[in-house]
Tab-separated table of C-alpha atoms in Angstrom:
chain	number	residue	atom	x	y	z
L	1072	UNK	CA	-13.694	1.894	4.584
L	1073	UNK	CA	-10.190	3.517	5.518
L	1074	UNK	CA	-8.172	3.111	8.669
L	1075	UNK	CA	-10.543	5.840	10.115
L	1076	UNK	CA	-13.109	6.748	7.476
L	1077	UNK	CA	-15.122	5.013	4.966
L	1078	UNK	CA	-14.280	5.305	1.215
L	1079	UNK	CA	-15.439	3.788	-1.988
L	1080	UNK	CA	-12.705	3.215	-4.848
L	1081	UNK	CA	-13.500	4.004	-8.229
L	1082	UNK	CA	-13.693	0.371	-9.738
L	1083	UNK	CA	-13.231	1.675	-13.277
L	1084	UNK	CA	-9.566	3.752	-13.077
L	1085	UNK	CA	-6.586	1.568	-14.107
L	1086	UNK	CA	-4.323	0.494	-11.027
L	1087	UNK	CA	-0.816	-0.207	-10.032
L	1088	UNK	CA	-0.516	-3.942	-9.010
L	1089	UNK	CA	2.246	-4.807	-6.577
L	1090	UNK	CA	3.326	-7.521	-9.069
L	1091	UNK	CA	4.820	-5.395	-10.937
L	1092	UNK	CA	7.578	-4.648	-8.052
L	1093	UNK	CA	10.730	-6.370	-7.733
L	1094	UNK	CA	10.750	-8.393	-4.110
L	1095	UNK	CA	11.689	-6.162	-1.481
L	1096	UNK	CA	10.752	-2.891	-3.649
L	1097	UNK	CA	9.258	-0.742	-1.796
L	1098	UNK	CA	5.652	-0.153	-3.106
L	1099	UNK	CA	6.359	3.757	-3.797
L	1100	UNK	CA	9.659	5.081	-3.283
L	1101	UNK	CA	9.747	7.850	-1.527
L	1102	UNK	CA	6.187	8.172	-0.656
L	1103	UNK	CA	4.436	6.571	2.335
L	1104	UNK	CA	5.935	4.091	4.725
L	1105	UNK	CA	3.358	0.937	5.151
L	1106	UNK	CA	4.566	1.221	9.014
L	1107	UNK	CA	6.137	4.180	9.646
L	1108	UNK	CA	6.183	4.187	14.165
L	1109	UNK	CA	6.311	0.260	13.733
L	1110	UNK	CA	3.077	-0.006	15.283
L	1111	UNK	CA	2.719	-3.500	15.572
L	1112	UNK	CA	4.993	-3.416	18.499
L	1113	UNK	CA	2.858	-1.204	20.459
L	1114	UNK	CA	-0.046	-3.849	22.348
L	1115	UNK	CA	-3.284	-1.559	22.497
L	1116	UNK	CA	-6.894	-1.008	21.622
L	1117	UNK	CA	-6.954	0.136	17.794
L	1118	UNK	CA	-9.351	2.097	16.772
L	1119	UNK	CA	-8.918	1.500	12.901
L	1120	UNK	CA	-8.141	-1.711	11.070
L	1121	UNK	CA	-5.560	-1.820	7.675
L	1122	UNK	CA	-7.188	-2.506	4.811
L	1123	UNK	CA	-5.723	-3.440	1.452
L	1124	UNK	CA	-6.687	-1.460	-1.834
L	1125	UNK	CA	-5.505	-0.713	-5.397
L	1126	UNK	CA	-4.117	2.346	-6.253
L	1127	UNK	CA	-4.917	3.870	-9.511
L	1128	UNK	CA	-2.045	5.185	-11.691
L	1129	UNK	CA	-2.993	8.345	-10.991
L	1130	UNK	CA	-2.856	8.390	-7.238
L	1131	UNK	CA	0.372	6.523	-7.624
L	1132	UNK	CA	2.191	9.038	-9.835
L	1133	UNK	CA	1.301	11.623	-7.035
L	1134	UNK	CA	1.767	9.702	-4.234
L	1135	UNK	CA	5.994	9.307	-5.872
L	1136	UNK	CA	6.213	13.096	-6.981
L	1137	UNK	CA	4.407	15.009	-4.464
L	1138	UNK	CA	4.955	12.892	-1.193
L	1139	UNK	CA	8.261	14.556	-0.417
L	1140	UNK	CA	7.010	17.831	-0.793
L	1141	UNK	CA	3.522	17.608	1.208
L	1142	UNK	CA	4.082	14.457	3.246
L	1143	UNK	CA	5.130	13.160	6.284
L	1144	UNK	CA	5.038	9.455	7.977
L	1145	UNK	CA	3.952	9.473	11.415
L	1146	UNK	CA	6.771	7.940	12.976
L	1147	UNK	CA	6.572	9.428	16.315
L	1148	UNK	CA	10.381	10.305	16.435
L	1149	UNK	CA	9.866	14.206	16.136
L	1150	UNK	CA	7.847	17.565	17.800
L	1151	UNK	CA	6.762	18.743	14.747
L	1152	UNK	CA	6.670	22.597	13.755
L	1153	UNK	CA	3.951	23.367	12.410
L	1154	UNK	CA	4.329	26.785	10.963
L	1155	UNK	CA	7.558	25.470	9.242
L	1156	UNK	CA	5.512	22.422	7.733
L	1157	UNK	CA	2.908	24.490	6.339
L	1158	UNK	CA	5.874	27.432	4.590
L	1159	UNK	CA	5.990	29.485	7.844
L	1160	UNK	CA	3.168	31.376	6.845
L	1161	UNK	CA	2.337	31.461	10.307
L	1162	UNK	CA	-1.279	29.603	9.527
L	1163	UNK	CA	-3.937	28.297	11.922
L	1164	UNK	CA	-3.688	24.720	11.634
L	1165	UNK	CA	-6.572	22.074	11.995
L	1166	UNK	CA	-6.111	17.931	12.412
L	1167	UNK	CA	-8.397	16.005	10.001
L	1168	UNK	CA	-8.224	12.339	10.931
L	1169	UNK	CA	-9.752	10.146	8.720
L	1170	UNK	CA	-10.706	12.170	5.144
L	1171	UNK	CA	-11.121	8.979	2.710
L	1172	UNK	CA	-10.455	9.892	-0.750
L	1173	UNK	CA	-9.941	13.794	0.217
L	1174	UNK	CA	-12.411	15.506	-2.069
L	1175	UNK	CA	-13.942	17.210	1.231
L	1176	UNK	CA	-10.829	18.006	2.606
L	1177	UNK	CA	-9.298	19.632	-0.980
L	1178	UNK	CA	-13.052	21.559	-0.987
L	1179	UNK	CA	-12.479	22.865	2.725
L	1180	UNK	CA	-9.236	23.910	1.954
L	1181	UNK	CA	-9.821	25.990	-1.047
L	1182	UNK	CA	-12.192	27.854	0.570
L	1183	UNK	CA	-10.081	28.608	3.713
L	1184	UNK	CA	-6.631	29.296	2.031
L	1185	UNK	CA	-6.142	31.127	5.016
L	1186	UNK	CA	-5.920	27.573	7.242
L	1187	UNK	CA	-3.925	24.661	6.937
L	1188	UNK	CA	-4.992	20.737	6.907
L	1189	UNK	CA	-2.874	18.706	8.485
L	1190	UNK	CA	-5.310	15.324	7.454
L	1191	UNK	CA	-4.307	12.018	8.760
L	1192	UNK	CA	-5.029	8.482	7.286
L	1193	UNK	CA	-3.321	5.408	6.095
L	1194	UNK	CA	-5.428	4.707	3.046
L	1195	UNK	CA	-3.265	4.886	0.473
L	1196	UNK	CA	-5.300	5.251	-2.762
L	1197	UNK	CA	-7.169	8.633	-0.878
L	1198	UNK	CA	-3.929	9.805	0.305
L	1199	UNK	CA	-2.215	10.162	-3.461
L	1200	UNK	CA	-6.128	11.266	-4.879
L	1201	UNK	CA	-5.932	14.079	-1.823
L	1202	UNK	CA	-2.124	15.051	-3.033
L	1203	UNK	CA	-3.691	15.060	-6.333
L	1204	UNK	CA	-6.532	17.418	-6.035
L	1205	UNK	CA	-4.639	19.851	-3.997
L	1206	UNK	CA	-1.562	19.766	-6.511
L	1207	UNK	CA	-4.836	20.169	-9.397
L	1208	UNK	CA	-6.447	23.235	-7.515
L	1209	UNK	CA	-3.062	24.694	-6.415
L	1210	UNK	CA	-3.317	24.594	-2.904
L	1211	UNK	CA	-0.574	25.097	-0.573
L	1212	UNK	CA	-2.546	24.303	2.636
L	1213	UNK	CA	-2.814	20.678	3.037
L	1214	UNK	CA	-0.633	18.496	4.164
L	1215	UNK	CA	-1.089	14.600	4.061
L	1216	UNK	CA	0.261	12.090	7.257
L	1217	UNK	CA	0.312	9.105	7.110
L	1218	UNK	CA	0.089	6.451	10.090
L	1219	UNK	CA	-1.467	6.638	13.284
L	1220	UNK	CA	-3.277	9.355	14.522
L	1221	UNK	CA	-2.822	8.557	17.940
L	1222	UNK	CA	1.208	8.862	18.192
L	1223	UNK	CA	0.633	11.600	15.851
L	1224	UNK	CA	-0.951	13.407	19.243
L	1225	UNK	CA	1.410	11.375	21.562
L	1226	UNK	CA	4.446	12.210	20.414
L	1227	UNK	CA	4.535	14.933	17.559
L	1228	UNK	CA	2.285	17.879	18.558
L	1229	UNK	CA	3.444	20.139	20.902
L	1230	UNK	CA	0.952	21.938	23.556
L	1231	UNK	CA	-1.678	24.323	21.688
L	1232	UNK	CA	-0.416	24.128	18.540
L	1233	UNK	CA	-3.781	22.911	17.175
L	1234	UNK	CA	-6.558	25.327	16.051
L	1235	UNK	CA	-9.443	22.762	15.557
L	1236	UNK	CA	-9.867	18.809	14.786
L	1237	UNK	CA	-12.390	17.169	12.827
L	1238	UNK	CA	-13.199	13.674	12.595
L	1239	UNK	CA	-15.822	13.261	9.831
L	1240	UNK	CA	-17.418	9.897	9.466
L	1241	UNK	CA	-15.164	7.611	11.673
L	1242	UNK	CA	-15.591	4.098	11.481
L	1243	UNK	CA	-18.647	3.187	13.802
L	1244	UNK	CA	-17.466	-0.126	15.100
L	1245	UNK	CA	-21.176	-1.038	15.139
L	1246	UNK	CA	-21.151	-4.495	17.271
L	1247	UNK	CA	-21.402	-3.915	20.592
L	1248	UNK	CA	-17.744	-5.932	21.356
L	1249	UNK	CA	-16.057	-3.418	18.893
L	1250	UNK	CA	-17.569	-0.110	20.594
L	1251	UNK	CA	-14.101	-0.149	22.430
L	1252	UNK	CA	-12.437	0.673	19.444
L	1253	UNK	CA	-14.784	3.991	18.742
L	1254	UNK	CA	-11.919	6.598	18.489
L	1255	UNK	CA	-14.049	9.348	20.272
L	1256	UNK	CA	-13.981	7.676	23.632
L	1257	UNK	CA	-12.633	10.092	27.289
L	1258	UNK	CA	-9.206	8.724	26.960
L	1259	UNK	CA	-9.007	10.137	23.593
L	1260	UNK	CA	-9.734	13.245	24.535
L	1261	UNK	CA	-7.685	13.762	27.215
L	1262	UNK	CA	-5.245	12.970	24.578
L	1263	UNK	CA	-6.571	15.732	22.441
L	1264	UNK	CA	-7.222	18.563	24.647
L	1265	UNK	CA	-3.557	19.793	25.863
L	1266	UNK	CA	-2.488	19.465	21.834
L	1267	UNK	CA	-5.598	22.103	21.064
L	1268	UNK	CA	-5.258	26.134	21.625
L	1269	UNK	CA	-8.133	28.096	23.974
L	1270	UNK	CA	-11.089	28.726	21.685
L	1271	UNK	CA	-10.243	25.388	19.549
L	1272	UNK	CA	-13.103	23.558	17.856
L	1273	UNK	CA	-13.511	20.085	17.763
L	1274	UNK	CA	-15.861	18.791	14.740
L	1275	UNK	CA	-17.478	15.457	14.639
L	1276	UNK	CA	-19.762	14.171	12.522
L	1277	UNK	CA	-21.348	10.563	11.968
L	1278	UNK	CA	-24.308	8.863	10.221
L	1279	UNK	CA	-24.259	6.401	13.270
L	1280	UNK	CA	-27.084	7.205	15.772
L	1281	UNK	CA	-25.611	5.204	18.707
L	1282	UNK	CA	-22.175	6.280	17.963
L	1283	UNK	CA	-23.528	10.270	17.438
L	1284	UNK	CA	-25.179	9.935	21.137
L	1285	UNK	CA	-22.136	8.197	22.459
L	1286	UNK	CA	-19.702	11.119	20.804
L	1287	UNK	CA	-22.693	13.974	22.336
L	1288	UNK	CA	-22.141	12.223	26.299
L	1289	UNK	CA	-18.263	12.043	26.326
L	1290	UNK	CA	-17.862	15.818	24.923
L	1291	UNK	CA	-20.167	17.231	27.190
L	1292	UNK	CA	-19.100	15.197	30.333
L	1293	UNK	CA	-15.074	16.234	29.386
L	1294	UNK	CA	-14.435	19.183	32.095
L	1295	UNK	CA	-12.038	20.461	28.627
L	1296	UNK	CA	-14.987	21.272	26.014
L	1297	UNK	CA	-18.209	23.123	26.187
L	1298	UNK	CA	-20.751	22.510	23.449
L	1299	UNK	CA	-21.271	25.780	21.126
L	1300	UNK	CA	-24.896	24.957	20.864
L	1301	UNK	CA	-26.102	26.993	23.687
L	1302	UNK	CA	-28.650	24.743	25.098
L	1303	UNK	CA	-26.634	21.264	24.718
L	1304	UNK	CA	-27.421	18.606	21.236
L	1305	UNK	CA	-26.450	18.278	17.833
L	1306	UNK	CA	-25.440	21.105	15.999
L	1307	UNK	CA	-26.531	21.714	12.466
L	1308	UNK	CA	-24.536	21.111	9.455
L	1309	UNK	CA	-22.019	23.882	9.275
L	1310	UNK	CA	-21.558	25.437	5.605
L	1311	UNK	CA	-17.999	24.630	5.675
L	1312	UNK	CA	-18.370	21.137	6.189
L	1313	UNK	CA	-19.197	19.497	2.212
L	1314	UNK	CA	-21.872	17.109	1.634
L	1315	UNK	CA	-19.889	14.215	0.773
L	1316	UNK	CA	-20.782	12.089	-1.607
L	1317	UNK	CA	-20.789	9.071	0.884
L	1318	UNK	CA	-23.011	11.481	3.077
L	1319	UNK	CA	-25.552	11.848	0.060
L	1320	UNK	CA	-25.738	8.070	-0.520
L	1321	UNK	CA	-26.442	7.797	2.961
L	1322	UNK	CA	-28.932	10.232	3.174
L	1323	UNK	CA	-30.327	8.855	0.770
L	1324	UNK	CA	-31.077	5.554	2.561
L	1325	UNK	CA	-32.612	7.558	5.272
L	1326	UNK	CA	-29.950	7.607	7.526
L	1327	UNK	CA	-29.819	10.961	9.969
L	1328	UNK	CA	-26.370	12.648	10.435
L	1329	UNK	CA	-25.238	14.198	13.180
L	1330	UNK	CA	-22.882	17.033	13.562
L	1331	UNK	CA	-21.108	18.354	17.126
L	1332	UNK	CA	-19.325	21.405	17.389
L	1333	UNK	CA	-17.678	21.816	20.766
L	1334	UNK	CA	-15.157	24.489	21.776
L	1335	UNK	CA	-11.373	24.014	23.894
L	1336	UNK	CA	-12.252	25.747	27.230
Protein backbone atom coordinates (compact mmCIF):
# COMPACT_ATOMS: atom_id res chain seq x y z
CA UNK A 1 0.00 0.00 0.00
CA UNK A 2 1.37 3.58 -1.05
CA UNK A 3 1.24 6.81 0.87
CA UNK A 4 -2.38 7.08 -0.52
CA UNK A 5 -3.14 3.98 -2.57
CA UNK A 6 -2.50 0.39 -2.35
CA UNK A 7 0.09 -1.31 -4.65
CA UNK A 8 1.64 -4.67 -5.03
CA UNK A 9 5.45 -4.82 -6.23
CA UNK A 10 6.44 -7.22 -8.66
CA UNK A 11 8.60 -9.61 -6.40
CA UNK A 12 10.39 -11.07 -9.42
CA UNK A 13 12.11 -7.68 -11.26
CA UNK A 14 15.72 -7.08 -10.13
CA UNK A 15 16.08 -3.96 -7.69
CA UNK A 16 18.35 -1.18 -6.76
CA UNK A 17 19.50 -1.67 -3.08
CA UNK A 18 20.49 1.45 -1.19
CA UNK A 19 23.76 -0.37 -0.30
CA UNK A 20 25.03 0.24 -3.17
CA UNK A 21 25.13 4.23 -2.40
CA UNK A 22 27.93 5.97 -0.95
CA UNK A 23 26.73 7.55 2.70
CA UNK A 24 25.05 10.66 2.18
CA UNK A 25 24.27 9.82 -1.69
CA UNK A 26 21.29 10.74 -2.42
CA UNK A 27 19.16 7.65 -3.43
CA UNK A 28 18.49 9.11 -7.13
CA UNK A 29 20.07 12.17 -8.15
CA UNK A 30 18.04 14.34 -9.54
CA UNK A 31 14.84 12.57 -9.16
CA UNK A 32 12.55 12.69 -6.11
CA UNK A 33 13.29 14.33 -2.82
CA UNK A 34 12.45 11.70 0.20
CA UNK A 35 11.06 15.08 1.97
CA UNK A 36 10.66 17.62 -0.26
CA UNK A 37 8.17 20.51 2.15
CA UNK A 38 10.08 18.91 5.22
CA UNK A 39 6.97 17.58 6.45
CA UNK A 40 7.95 16.26 9.57
CA UNK A 41 7.94 19.70 10.95
CA UNK A 42 4.40 20.28 10.25
CA UNK A 43 2.30 18.53 13.64
CA UNK A 44 -1.05 17.23 11.97
CA UNK A 45 -3.41 14.40 11.22
CA UNK A 46 -1.77 12.35 8.21
CA UNK A 47 -3.73 10.76 6.14
CA UNK A 48 -1.02 8.40 4.54
CA UNK A 49 1.86 6.61 6.22
CA UNK A 50 5.67 6.19 4.35
CA UNK A 51 6.36 3.02 3.48
CA UNK A 52 9.68 1.56 2.39
CA UNK A 53 10.02 -0.47 -0.99
CA UNK A 54 12.56 -1.64 -3.59
CA UNK A 55 12.82 -0.13 -6.70
CA UNK A 56 13.45 -2.20 -9.69
CA UNK A 57 16.22 -1.13 -12.12
CA UNK A 58 13.87 -0.20 -14.36
CA UNK A 59 11.86 2.28 -12.39
CA UNK A 60 15.17 3.58 -11.20
CA UNK A 61 16.72 4.33 -14.60
CA UNK A 62 13.47 6.43 -15.22
CA UNK A 63 13.02 7.83 -12.13
CA UNK A 64 17.16 9.54 -12.90
CA UNK A 65 16.42 10.36 -16.70
CA UNK A 66 12.93 11.40 -16.86
CA UNK A 67 12.35 13.08 -13.35
CA UNK A 68 13.65 16.44 -14.51
CA UNK A 69 11.64 16.52 -17.41
CA UNK A 70 8.08 15.32 -15.96
CA UNK A 71 8.61 15.86 -12.24
CA UNK A 72 8.20 18.03 -9.58
CA UNK A 73 8.68 17.71 -5.54
CA UNK A 74 5.96 19.15 -3.66
CA UNK A 75 7.75 21.51 -1.68
CA UNK A 76 5.15 24.03 -1.13
CA UNK A 77 7.50 27.03 -2.00
CA UNK A 78 5.72 27.89 -5.42
CA UNK A 79 1.98 28.77 -7.25
CA UNK A 80 2.42 26.52 -9.82
CA UNK A 81 1.36 27.22 -13.60
CA UNK A 82 -0.17 24.78 -14.82
CA UNK A 83 -0.46 25.35 -18.50
CA UNK A 84 3.37 26.00 -18.49
CA UNK A 85 3.95 22.55 -16.62
CA UNK A 86 2.01 20.62 -18.97
CA UNK A 87 3.96 22.61 -22.54
CA UNK A 88 1.40 25.49 -22.53
CA UNK A 89 -0.85 23.60 -24.51
CA UNK A 90 -3.42 25.25 -22.68
CA UNK A 91 -4.86 21.61 -21.34
CA UNK A 92 -7.61 20.84 -18.82
CA UNK A 93 -5.83 19.54 -15.97
CA UNK A 94 -7.06 16.84 -13.40
CA UNK A 95 -5.30 15.93 -9.71
CA UNK A 96 -4.84 12.14 -9.26
CA UNK A 97 -3.76 11.53 -5.68
CA UNK A 98 -2.76 8.29 -4.94
CA UNK A 99 -2.27 6.10 -8.51
CA UNK A 100 0.07 3.13 -7.11
CA UNK A 101 2.12 1.72 -9.77
CA UNK A 102 0.39 4.09 -12.56
CA UNK A 103 -0.82 1.57 -15.10
CA UNK A 104 -4.46 3.22 -14.69
CA UNK A 105 -3.28 6.51 -14.78
CA UNK A 106 -0.82 5.88 -18.16
CA UNK A 107 -4.32 3.99 -19.59
CA UNK A 108 -6.50 7.21 -18.72
CA UNK A 109 -4.13 9.32 -20.19
CA UNK A 110 -3.72 7.77 -23.52
CA UNK A 111 -7.09 7.83 -24.10
CA UNK A 112 -7.61 11.54 -23.16
CA UNK A 113 -4.44 13.09 -24.82
CA UNK A 114 -6.49 15.97 -24.79
CA UNK A 115 -6.14 16.26 -20.61
CA UNK A 116 -3.36 16.38 -18.43
CA UNK A 117 -2.54 14.22 -15.09
CA UNK A 118 -1.07 15.94 -12.64
CA UNK A 119 -0.90 12.40 -10.22
CA UNK A 120 0.42 12.72 -6.78
CA UNK A 121 2.14 10.02 -4.56
CA UNK A 122 5.28 9.33 -2.70
CA UNK A 123 5.73 5.70 -3.63
CA UNK A 124 8.67 5.62 -5.28
CA UNK A 125 8.85 2.31 -7.21
CA UNK A 126 5.08 3.44 -8.95
CA UNK A 127 6.30 6.83 -9.48
CA UNK A 128 9.51 5.75 -11.89
CA UNK A 129 7.01 2.57 -13.37
CA UNK A 130 4.32 5.65 -14.11
CA UNK A 131 7.37 7.84 -15.78
CA UNK A 132 8.07 4.69 -17.48
CA UNK A 133 4.90 3.78 -19.15
CA UNK A 134 4.16 7.24 -20.21
CA UNK A 135 7.83 7.73 -21.65
CA UNK A 136 6.90 3.80 -23.36
CA UNK A 137 3.45 4.99 -24.85
CA UNK A 138 4.71 8.53 -25.67
CA UNK A 139 2.60 10.54 -23.69
CA UNK A 140 3.09 14.08 -23.01
CA UNK A 141 0.19 14.47 -20.51
CA UNK A 142 1.23 13.24 -17.23
CA UNK A 143 3.06 14.66 -14.90
CA UNK A 144 4.35 12.88 -11.65
CA UNK A 145 4.55 14.93 -7.89
CA UNK A 146 5.87 13.79 -5.46
CA UNK A 147 5.11 14.57 -1.62
CA UNK A 148 2.12 15.60 0.02
CA UNK A 149 -0.98 16.12 -1.50
CA UNK A 150 -2.23 18.30 0.98
CA UNK A 151 0.43 21.34 0.64
CA UNK A 152 0.22 20.45 -2.89
CA UNK A 153 -3.55 22.16 -2.51
CA UNK A 154 -2.31 24.51 0.32
CA UNK A 155 0.20 26.17 -1.16
CA UNK A 156 0.76 25.40 -4.99
CA UNK A 157 -2.61 25.55 -6.81
CA UNK A 158 -3.98 28.64 -7.52
CA UNK A 159 -8.00 29.26 -7.48
CA UNK A 160 -9.82 27.14 -10.35
CA UNK A 161 -7.07 25.94 -11.94
CA UNK A 162 -8.26 22.33 -11.47
CA UNK A 163 -10.62 20.59 -13.96
CA UNK A 164 -11.41 17.37 -11.91
CA UNK A 165 -9.70 15.17 -8.98
CA UNK A 166 -9.78 11.61 -8.51
CA UNK A 167 -8.84 9.65 -5.65
CA UNK A 168 -9.04 5.95 -6.64
CA UNK A 169 -8.64 3.42 -3.92
CA UNK A 170 -7.32 5.54 -0.93
CA UNK A 171 -6.11 3.86 1.95
CA UNK A 172 -9.26 2.91 4.12
CA UNK A 173 -7.80 3.34 7.54
CA UNK A 174 -10.15 0.50 8.53
CA UNK A 175 -9.93 0.62 12.58
CA UNK A 176 -12.20 2.76 13.89
CA UNK A 177 -9.16 5.02 15.81
CA UNK A 178 -7.57 5.53 12.28
CA UNK A 179 -10.95 6.76 10.48
CA UNK A 180 -9.44 10.28 11.32
CA UNK A 181 -6.89 9.83 8.93
CA UNK A 182 -9.54 8.97 5.89
CA UNK A 183 -8.36 11.71 3.40
CA UNK A 184 -12.01 12.37 2.16
CA UNK A 185 -13.16 13.94 5.37
CA UNK A 186 -15.19 18.05 5.22
CA UNK A 187 -11.97 19.70 6.02
CA UNK A 188 -10.51 18.21 3.01
CA UNK A 189 -12.81 19.43 0.93
CA UNK A 190 -13.03 22.72 1.83
CA UNK A 191 -9.47 22.43 0.95
CA UNK A 192 -10.35 21.17 -2.45
CA UNK A 193 -13.19 23.14 -3.62
CA UNK A 194 -11.70 26.86 -4.20
CA UNK A 195 -8.54 24.92 -6.14
CA UNK A 196 -11.43 23.26 -8.61
CA UNK A 197 -13.11 25.30 -11.72
CA UNK A 198 -17.30 25.52 -11.96
CA UNK A 199 -18.42 22.27 -13.56
CA UNK A 200 -15.28 20.30 -11.94
CA UNK A 201 -15.67 16.61 -11.16
CA UNK A 202 -14.52 15.02 -8.26
CA UNK A 203 -14.02 11.03 -8.67
CA UNK A 204 -13.80 8.65 -5.83
CA UNK A 205 -13.76 5.29 -5.76
CA UNK A 206 -13.16 2.55 -2.93
CA UNK A 207 -13.65 -1.20 -2.28
CA UNK A 208 -14.33 -0.12 1.43
CA UNK A 209 -18.10 -0.18 2.24
CA UNK A 210 -17.87 1.96 5.42
CA UNK A 211 -15.39 4.23 3.94
CA UNK A 212 -17.68 4.41 0.37
CA UNK A 213 -20.81 5.50 2.72
CA UNK A 214 -18.64 7.80 4.73
CA UNK A 215 -17.12 9.47 1.25
CA UNK A 216 -21.29 9.42 -0.17
CA UNK A 217 -22.40 11.67 3.40
CA UNK A 218 -19.53 14.28 3.36
CA UNK A 219 -19.97 15.03 -0.59
CA UNK A 220 -23.47 15.39 -0.44
CA UNK A 221 -23.64 17.38 2.90
CA UNK A 222 -20.60 19.92 1.30
CA UNK A 223 -22.83 23.13 0.24
CA UNK A 224 -19.67 23.04 -2.82
CA UNK A 225 -20.68 19.65 -4.75
CA UNK A 226 -23.86 18.22 -6.05
CA UNK A 227 -23.93 14.53 -6.87
CA UNK A 228 -24.32 13.88 -10.84
CA UNK A 229 -26.48 10.93 -10.09
CA UNK A 230 -29.75 12.62 -10.23
CA UNK A 231 -31.48 10.96 -7.44
CA UNK A 232 -28.41 10.85 -4.82
CA UNK A 233 -25.97 7.15 -4.41
CA UNK A 234 -23.23 5.54 -6.01
CA UNK A 235 -22.61 6.09 -9.43
CA UNK A 236 -21.68 3.33 -11.78
CA UNK A 237 -18.31 2.57 -12.99
CA UNK A 238 -17.49 5.18 -15.56
CA UNK A 239 -15.73 3.73 -18.86
CA UNK A 240 -12.86 5.92 -18.33
CA UNK A 241 -12.02 4.74 -15.10
CA UNK A 242 -9.74 1.06 -15.81
CA UNK A 243 -10.40 -1.99 -13.96
CA UNK A 244 -7.32 -2.22 -12.09
CA UNK A 245 -5.79 -5.11 -11.53
CA UNK A 246 -5.97 -4.62 -7.65
CA UNK A 247 -9.77 -3.89 -8.39
CA UNK A 248 -10.08 -7.41 -10.18
CA UNK A 249 -8.38 -9.26 -7.30
CA UNK A 250 -10.72 -7.64 -5.16
CA UNK A 251 -13.63 -8.33 -6.97
CA UNK A 252 -12.75 -11.31 -7.03
CA UNK A 253 -12.96 -11.88 -3.24
CA UNK A 254 -16.40 -10.49 -3.40
CA UNK A 255 -15.74 -7.22 -2.37
CA UNK A 256 -18.36 -4.38 -3.89
CA UNK A 257 -16.79 -1.11 -5.24
CA UNK A 258 -18.12 1.96 -5.14
CA UNK A 259 -17.76 4.84 -7.44
CA UNK A 260 -18.99 8.78 -6.74
CA UNK A 261 -19.07 11.27 -9.26
CA UNK A 262 -19.92 14.68 -7.88
CA UNK A 263 -19.73 18.01 -9.73
CA UNK A 264 -17.97 21.78 -8.39
CA UNK A 265 -21.17 23.91 -8.02
Amino acid sequence: MSEFSRVRPDDAAPHVSPFHRAKGEPRFPGGPAPDPAGSHHERRIRSFQPRRSRVTTGQAEALERLWPKWGLDIDGRRVLDLDELFGGRGLPVVLEIGFGMGEATAQMAAEDPGTGILAVDVHTPGQGNLLGLAERAGLSNVRVANGDAIILLREMLPPASLAGLRVYFPDPWPKKRHHKRRLIQPEFLDLVAPRLAPGAIVHCATDWESYAEQMLEVLTAHPDFENTVPDGGYAPRPAFRPLTRFEGQGLDKGHVVHDLLFRRR
